[in-house]
Amino acid sequence: MLTLTLLEPPTVPLEAEVLSPDVLAPLSHAEVRALPVYHGKRRLRLDEFFEVEGDGSDHVTLHGDLGRVRWVGRKMTRGHITIHGPVGMHLGAHMRGGHIEVHGSAADWVGGEMAGGTIHVRGDAGGQVGSAYRGSVSGMSGGTILVEGAAGIEVGMRMRRGLIAVRGPVRDFAGLQMKGGTLVLMSGAELRAGAWMTRGTIISLKPLRLLPTFGLACDYAPAFLRLYARHLAGLGFPLPADGSYHRFTGDAAVPGKGEVLQWQPHPA
Amino acid sequence: MSCTLGEVKNRADLIIYWGGNPAECHPRHFTKYTIMQKGKYVPNGRKGRTMVLVDIRETPSAKAADIFLQVRPGKDFEVLTLLRAIVKGQRIDPRAAAETGLTLEQLTDLADRMKRAKFGVLFFGMGLSMTRGKHMNSAAALTLAAELNAFTKFVAMPMRGHGNVTGADVVLRYTTGYPFGINLCRGYPRFNPGEFSSVDLLVRGDVDATLVLGADPGATMPQPAIDHLARTPTIVLDPKVTHTSRLARVHITTAATGITAPGTVYRMDEVPLPLRPPLKGPYPSDEEVLRRIIAAVRKKPAWEPDPAGVMAG
Amino acid sequence: MLRITGGTVYDPANGVHGEVRDVCIAGGKVVAAVEGGRTIDASGMVVFPGGVDVHTHVAGAALNFARGLIPEQHRKAVPVVHSKLRRAGLGGVTPTTFATGYLYAGMGWTTVNEAAVPVLSAKHTHEELRDTPIVDKTCCVLMANNELLLDLLEAGEYERARDVLAWLVWAAKAYGVKAVNPGGVAAWKWGKDAKRLSDPVEGYGKMTPGTIVAALARMVDDLHLPHPLHLHCNSLGNPGNVDVTLETMKVLEGNRAHLAHLQYHAYGGDDWGTIRSEAVAVADAFNANPNLTADAGAVLFGNTVTITADGPWQHLLFQLTGKKWANLDVENETGCGVVPYAYKPGSPANAVQWAVGLELLLLITDPWRIYLTTDHPNGAPFWRYPEIIRLLMDRDYRREQLNTIPGAVHSRLVLPELTREYTLSEIAVITSAGPARALGLPHKGHLGVGADADVAIFNVDKDPARMFAYPRYVIKGGEVVIEEGELRQVVEGRSFAVRPAYDEAVEAYLRPVFQQQYTMSFDNYPVGPDRVHGLEVVGPATQAGREPGEPGA
């Protein structure tokens, strides 16, 4: 068990991609303390910012206001990171395995281009959750991101596989250019959900204001959804047992074969 | 999907302005480059061209247009996306289309005109690129134009704002690979608009000093950004007193480029134009001031970035 | 002053093929002898004249357009970290300007020819070249779709057209004349193409690609430009385009031409499913035409971005790949397209392209007429040249690599039958001596007395890819820039431009036509000499018409 407590919030962003079990686990206490972090343009030691307790471990706990600490869990493949407090951008970006739990909010790019593992944010998340970085062909290609609070714009942009579930409302362009995978919106989304999607599934429990390039295909209570609902219930995101779904397809502009399943409380 | 403005002058028979008011904001655009010019392949000038204006309100530019299409505010992305679908022959629900403020007939007519044009151009202004949807609105305009090339020649071009924005974009691209939103803290360029763009840096308070060149963020940026500029050391290079210079720690008066200092300005189509100053003035150019700042910084202990600090792939 | 002692010198232009001898340097030049100064002990090492790239895209509006389009590739690129010596930047498939200089010099290349410059944005190209350190630079200006020229040729006014061309070369501060898909780009302005040499050019009555090629080659020779017409033939990249390439060699009627990236013009077959190598036919015809030189335009498997003034080809690539596409047309002059692309060994079409580049290098008998390029970044980024050198020098390695492509493709190639291995001397020819001669730069590409002191010194290594990727020393203009494989000093490069002779009255003709067709003032159009950093103006060649195979100047 390794516990790191932020001494005080950094004055400018602190880039700390070393805060990953893959890096930390094999190290001694002294080695952990000496790891490099980047405060603005300066390379400094980890222990200039964190109080370090314990030796390197696959179980890492972070405490403090980490809102300016970026790249935590970058490229991690194993282990657990637990964060008590807010955390900065790029949490779990390029992650391939392991588990990140945030008791607080996370900034933009949670799980950017991640390929595997789980990220669970108890508070809100910023924009671009599970998204592609600018110019990339695909975003998230596997794994699970769960957000208990709200999320920002472009959630699941260009995602190819995996699951994103958001309990709170999300802003514009959810599932933008989505290519696969599943995006579950428990409280709906603002404008332009599913814009330019080619494949993949958006499930919304609230009515969405879809683009005019989506068409209502049918009313729908598919068998696979029951299986999926069981999986989601296990993650703490239960789908309603009753009702049915309007199935919209689009985006005709691409033209794409994505589907948007919008829950209807009463069977049609 | 772009071209230099002379291509428009010589060839364009369909000219669409979207989310801009060139009659007032780019007054020379009509006369120098687009509708009023007689072009090599448009010998009849204005008569040989169709101008379409798309905007959320009827600006003075509408008088110049053959067709004015009034879009409901916030529906530009929807209209562009609909046009992409219509161009590809996808079936659209007329009621859904009507929510944009335009009828399916109007949209289909525009799509047909775009496909029929010999050479079409779509100029899009800040009414598109700076409203809700921002970069995705621009992406929609560019994508539509690209896709129209399956049918005819079609280009799209942003109507940039004032100053040499294009020039900055061009130079940053060849020196760093990226046009804007660049961070050099690790000793090499990284790019992430939204994270590293100046407005976001200032709003979040991610920087502890700011050098302002050829801009007046104190007049245009949101209040938290302005507050941060006032709170931290801000240095302004500008020929005149600006909102930003008033809140800055340091204002260095520089020569006005093109008036008392030479330079190069990049036109919105990335064509460089030399500037020959007609007057002499007492102030140093931006370039000279920057060179002197660099020389002074060189005398301080060198900042050597960590060669091992490269964030691989 | 500098003396390089004990190295095994390869200076094929001066008939030196691996002899242990000293190279002496003073005042930035190779001299007969020096007294005092520094000595580099190159015992056991190989000494080459600095590399010369006859065809690359390292600066200009098109390349810079591409840079903006591919942030995802930049993120994977090897960055240049800022230091006291180095400016920050990025390597990768479109290196930034400073990085371009470091990367070329870092593998022993000291002169590069930027192969595609529109006059309208030549000021911008020179700005970028100014920020490209160490290497010396030349550039070729795009002419084969220039409407001022085509209109005159259509009207049968050859002489005035030639004067206009000469004026434009000087206006751009260019060194040579480039022709890209003659007539095809002009047609592209209407969304059309001109693929065959006898196709009419959209918008013209008499012009065909064939008449444009012939007229330009003749003008370049009439003007005695040091570099022949630099020709990107029509129908680039299309299966079955071999006929167009062979026909192009004929319409040149003995005028000089440099055929750029010949690999992209040597295909048989009817479509992407049946594409096959026609390297034998192209090489045979090429071998028989001593007026021609060529560069390989070789392809290596991997990610890159394709950038060319060949708009129609780019639109086709976009339709084939469904990837990003950007196009930028330049008024009255040219156009350009950008498509990110990955060459995959499993793709039969890409495998054919990979093989054809090597085949041409192996089948063309005179190494003085074929040069190593990848048409950077189209076939692969330039910093991968050492991998091609290994493929040329080591047939066993070549055979291994042939096993990575689908076996069914082998029957469409001639590569499996080729056993030739390049010697070090031949590598020195195709990377330095040959391209320097083709460019008409008598002070480049050799180590004779009076040559520019551009020298690359390599450790002997049984793996030529490693040997040529990491020179032990690189000397540019007499200054040691790379030492023990590390950058030690950054010097500025020069820019060579040609001022051909023309009738001054041509300006009076041009001015009103220009004001009619362009959107800037005529006086703002030419690049002022003061805007070209390190400008060195060379006159037209005094020994024009020299056979490319002839011994050195």
Tab-separated table of N, CA and C in Angstrom, chain C residues 326-398:
chain	number	residue	atom	x	y	z
C	326	ALA	N	-7.332	16.831	-47.606
C	326	ALA	CA	-7.374	18.285	-47.717
C	326	ALA	C	-6.831	18.657	-49.080
C	327	ASN	N	-7.384	19.677	-49.661
C	327	ASN	CA	-6.969	20.111	-50.981
C	327	ASN	C	-6.803	21.622	-50.936
C	328	LEU	N	-5.797	22.112	-51.620
C	328	LEU	CA	-5.523	23.544	-51.621
C	328	LEU	C	-5.124	23.943	-53.029
C	329	ASP	N	-5.998	24.655	-53.727
C	329	ASP	CA	-5.671	25.094	-55.085
C	329	ASP	C	-5.090	26.497	-55.046
C	330	VAL	N	-4.075	26.720	-55.856
C	330	VAL	CA	-3.397	28.008	-55.901
C	330	VAL	C	-3.725	28.679	-57.222
C	331	GLU	N	-4.256	29.897	-57.142
C	331	GLU	CA	-4.776	30.559	-58.332
C	331	GLU	C	-3.779	30.577	-59.474
C	332	ASN	N	-4.253	30.196	-60.626
C	332	ASN	CA	-3.529	30.258	-61.893
C	332	ASN	C	-2.267	29.394	-61.943
C	333	GLU	N	-1.939	28.716	-60.884
C	333	GLU	CA	-0.625	28.082	-60.872
C	333	GLU	C	-0.656	26.581	-60.644
C	334	THR	N	-1.345	26.165	-59.591
C	334	THR	CA	-1.227	24.760	-59.227
C	334	THR	C	-2.290	24.415	-58.193
C	335	GLY	N	-2.211	23.225	-57.659
C	335	GLY	CA	-3.082	22.824	-56.570
C	335	GLY	C	-2.318	21.827	-55.744
C	336	CYS	N	-2.846	21.475	-54.606
C	336	CYS	CA	-2.164	20.423	-53.876
C	336	CYS	C	-3.175	19.666	-53.042
C	337	GLY	N	-2.867	18.419	-52.786
C	337	GLY	CA	-3.736	17.599	-51.960
C	337	GLY	C	-2.928	16.919	-50.883
C	338	VAL	N	-3.592	16.596	-49.803
C	338	VAL	CA	-2.936	15.957	-48.661
C	338	VAL	C	-3.822	14.806	-48.186
C	339	VAL	N	-3.248	13.609	-48.112
C	339	VAL	CA	-3.982	12.465	-47.549
C	339	VAL	C	-3.026	11.651	-46.682
C	340	PRO	N	-3.330	11.495	-45.391
C	340	PRO	CA	-2.523	10.590	-44.578
C	340	PRO	C	-2.672	9.166	-45.115
C	341	TYR	N	-1.610	8.397	-45.079
C	341	TYR	CA	-1.646	7.090	-45.730
C	341	TYR	C	-0.740	6.122	-44.981
C	342	ALA	N	-1.122	4.852	-44.959
C	342	ALA	CA	-0.263	3.811	-44.386
C	342	ALA	C	-0.020	2.769	-45.461
C	343	TYR	N	1.250	2.535	-45.794
C	343	TYR	CA	1.601	1.448	-46.708
C	343	TYR	C	1.693	0.167	-45.890
C	344	LYS	N	0.926	-0.843	-46.301
C	344	LYS	CA	0.861	-2.082	-45.513
C	344	LYS	C	1.438	-3.239	-46.309
C	345	PRO	N	2.347	-4.014	-45.692
C	345	PRO	CA	2.944	-5.129	-46.428
C	345	PRO	C	1.895	-6.147	-46.881
C	346	GLY	N	0.793	-6.244	-46.149
C	346	GLY	CA	-0.243	-7.209	-46.519
C	346	GLY	C	-1.095	-6.766	-47.701
C	347	SER	N	-0.984	-5.499	-48.091
C	347	SER	CA	-1.770	-5.016	-49.224
C	347	SER	C	-1.013	-5.316	-50.513
C	348	PRO	N	-1.599	-6.099	-51.418
C	348	PRO	CA	-0.887	-6.420	-52.664
C	348	PRO	C	-0.461	-5.158	-53.417
C	349	ALA	N	-1.320	-4.145	-53.456
C	349	ALA	CA	-0.965	-2.931	-54.197
C	349	ALA	C	0.238	-2.244	-53.550
C	350	ASN	N	0.232	-2.124	-52.225
C	350	ASN	CA	1.364	-1.499	-51.522
C	350	ASN	C	2.631	-2.335	-51.684
C	351	ALA	N	2.475	-3.661	-51.690
C	351	ALA	CA	3.641	-4.535	-51.865
C	351	ALA	C	4.265	-4.302	-53.235
C	352	VAL	N	3.413	-4.142	-54.257
C	352	VAL	CA	3.929	-3.857	-55.601
C	352	VAL	C	4.688	-2.530	-55.579
C	353	GLN	N	4.112	-1.525	-54.925
C	353	GLN	CA	4.778	-0.214	-54.883
C	353	GLN	C	6.142	-0.309	-54.203
C	354	TRP	N	6.169	-1.052	-53.093
C	354	TRP	CA	7.428	-1.224	-52.357
C	354	TRP	C	8.476	-1.857	-53.248
C	355	ALA	N	8.059	-2.906	-53.976
C	355	ALA	CA	9.020	-3.633	-54.814
C	355	ALA	C	9.479	-2.781	-56.000
C	356	VAL	N	8.566	-2.046	-56.615
C	356	VAL	CA	8.905	-1.318	-57.842
C	356	VAL	C	10.014	-0.288	-57.590
C	357	GLY	N	9.962	0.382	-56.443
C	357	GLY	CA	11.017	1.354	-56.141
C	357	GLY	C	12.383	0.693	-56.116
C	358	LEU	N	12.453	-0.466	-55.476
C	358	LEU	CA	13.734	-1.173	-55.394
C	358	LEU	C	14.132	-1.720	-56.763
C	359	GLU	N	13.153	-2.234	-57.466
C	359	GLU	CA	13.439	-2.794	-58.793
C	359	GLU	C	14.068	-1.757	-59.705
C	360	LEU	N	13.512	-0.573	-59.718
C	360	LEU	CA	14.061	0.470	-60.597
C	360	LEU	C	15.489	0.797	-60.203
C	361	LEU	N	15.732	0.896	-58.903
C	361	LEU	CA	17.091	1.191	-58.443
C	361	LEU	C	18.060	0.078	-58.857
C	362	LEU	N	17.552	-1.155	-58.939
C	362	LEU	CA	18.418	-2.288	-59.273
C	362	LEU	C	18.513	-2.542	-60.776
C	363	LEU	N	17.470	-2.146	-61.508
C	363	LEU	CA	17.441	-2.435	-62.942
C	363	LEU	C	18.061	-1.329	-63.783
C	364	ILE	N	18.021	-0.120	-63.297
C	364	ILE	CA	18.626	0.972	-64.062
C	364	ILE	C	20.130	0.828	-63.917
C	365	THR	N	20.783	0.667	-65.047
C	365	THR	CA	22.170	0.188	-65.007
C	365	THR	C	23.159	1.265	-64.581
C	366	ASP	N	22.859	2.513	-64.920
C	366	ASP	CA	23.831	3.571	-64.634
C	366	ASP	C	23.457	4.293	-63.336
C	367	PRO	N	24.178	4.045	-62.252
C	367	PRO	CA	23.791	4.678	-60.988
C	367	PRO	C	23.878	6.196	-61.047
C	368	TRP	N	24.568	6.725	-62.033
C	368	TRP	CA	24.665	8.178	-62.157
C	368	TRP	C	23.356	8.805	-62.615
C	369	ARG	N	22.409	7.986	-63.000
C	369	ARG	CA	21.154	8.563	-63.507
C	369	ARG	C	19.932	8.252	-62.631
C	370	ILE	N	20.099	7.465	-61.584
C	370	ILE	CA	18.961	7.162	-60.701
C	370	ILE	C	19.384	7.451	-59.259
C	371	TYR	N	18.530	8.159	-58.536
C	371	TYR	CA	18.944	8.632	-57.211
C	371	TYR	C	17.997	8.154	-56.132
C	372	LEU	N	18.544	8.082	-54.939
C	372	LEU	CA	17.755	7.603	-53.804
C	372	LEU	C	16.833	8.710	-53.293
C	373	THR	N	15.522	8.458	-53.391
C	373	THR	CA	14.546	9.333	-52.727
C	373	THR	C	13.352	8.463	-52.345
C	374	THR	N	12.532	9.021	-51.476
C	374	THR	CA	11.222	8.433	-51.197
C	374	THR	C	10.125	9.420	-51.579
C	375	ASP	N	10.504	10.472	-52.321
C	375	ASP	CA	9.537	11.532	-52.567
C	375	ASP	C	8.975	11.978	-51.211
C	376	HIS	N	9.894	12.166	-50.265
C	376	HIS	CA	9.478	12.499	-48.897
C	376	HIS	C	8.371	13.532	-48.885
C	377	PRO	N	7.304	13.379	-48.120
C	377	PRO	CA	7.017	12.217	-47.261
C	377	PRO	C	6.125	11.170	-47.933
C	378	ASN	N	5.979	11.254	-49.267
C	378	ASN	CA	4.966	10.434	-49.929
C	378	ASN	C	5.208	8.929	-49.827
C	379	GLY	N	6.440	8.498	-50.089
C	379	GLY	CA	6.710	7.059	-50.029
C	379	GLY	C	7.112	6.615	-48.643
C	380	ALA	N	7.799	7.485	-47.952
C	380	ALA	CA	8.237	7.278	-46.563
C	380	ALA	C	8.976	8.548	-46.172
C	381	PRO	N	9.084	8.837	-44.878
C	381	PRO	CA	9.858	10.021	-44.493
C	381	PRO	C	11.346	9.851	-44.826
C	382	PHE	N	11.998	10.973	-45.135
C	382	PHE	CA	13.385	10.897	-45.610
C	382	PHE	C	14.323	10.225	-44.627
C	383	TRP	N	14.013	10.316	-43.330
C	383	TRP	CA	14.955	9.749	-42.354
C	383	TRP	C	14.961	8.227	-42.379
C	384	ARG	N	14.173	7.640	-43.255
C	384	ARG	CA	14.229	6.183	-43.410
C	384	ARG	C	15.114	5.757	-44.585
C	385	TYR	N	15.811	6.695	-45.242
C	385	TYR	CA	16.681	6.321	-46.363
C	385	TYR	C	17.640	5.173	-46.018
C	386	PRO	N	18.250	5.171	-44.809
C	386	PRO	CA	19.198	4.088	-44.533
C	386	PRO	C	18.585	2.684	-44.675
C	387	GLU	N	17.277	2.568	-44.423
C	387	GLU	CA	16.647	1.255	-44.587
C	387	GLU	C	16.673	0.822	-46.050
C	388	ILE	N	16.535	1.814	-46.954
C	388	ILE	CA	16.557	1.478	-48.388
C	388	ILE	C	17.972	1.103	-48.800
C	389	ILE	N	18.956	1.808	-48.227
C	389	ILE	CA	20.348	1.476	-48.556
C	389	ILE	C	20.628	0.018	-48.191
C	390	ARG	N	20.126	-0.416	-47.068
C	390	ARG	CA	20.340	-1.813	-46.684
C	390	ARG	C	19.682	-2.764	-47.694
C	391	LEU	N	18.474	-2.426	-48.119
C	391	LEU	CA	17.784	-3.277	-49.092
C	391	LEU	C	18.555	-3.355	-50.407
C	392	LEU	N	19.255	-2.293	-50.748
C	392	LEU	CA	20.013	-2.286	-51.999
C	392	LEU	C	21.330	-3.034	-51.870
C	393	MET	N	21.919	-3.012	-50.684
C	393	MET	CA	23.266	-3.571	-50.505
C	393	MET	C	23.257	-5.033	-50.081
C	394	ASP	N	22.098	-5.532	-49.678
C	394	ASP	CA	22.085	-6.848	-49.038
C	394	ASP	C	20.939	-7.688	-49.607
C	395	ARG	N	21.272	-8.579	-50.559
C	395	ARG	CA	20.179	-9.303	-51.226
C	395	ARG	C	19.551	-10.339	-50.313
C	396	ASP	N	20.305	-10.831	-49.335
C	396	ASP	CA	19.696	-11.785	-48.392
C	396	ASP	C	18.619	-11.104	-47.566
C	397	TYR	N	18.922	-9.899	-47.141
C	397	TYR	CA	17.935	-9.128	-46.376
C	397	TYR	C	16.715	-8.837	-47.253
C	398	ARG	N	16.990	-8.544	-48.504
C	398	ARG	CA	15.899	-8.269	-49.438
C	398	ARG	C	14.990	-9.477	-49.555
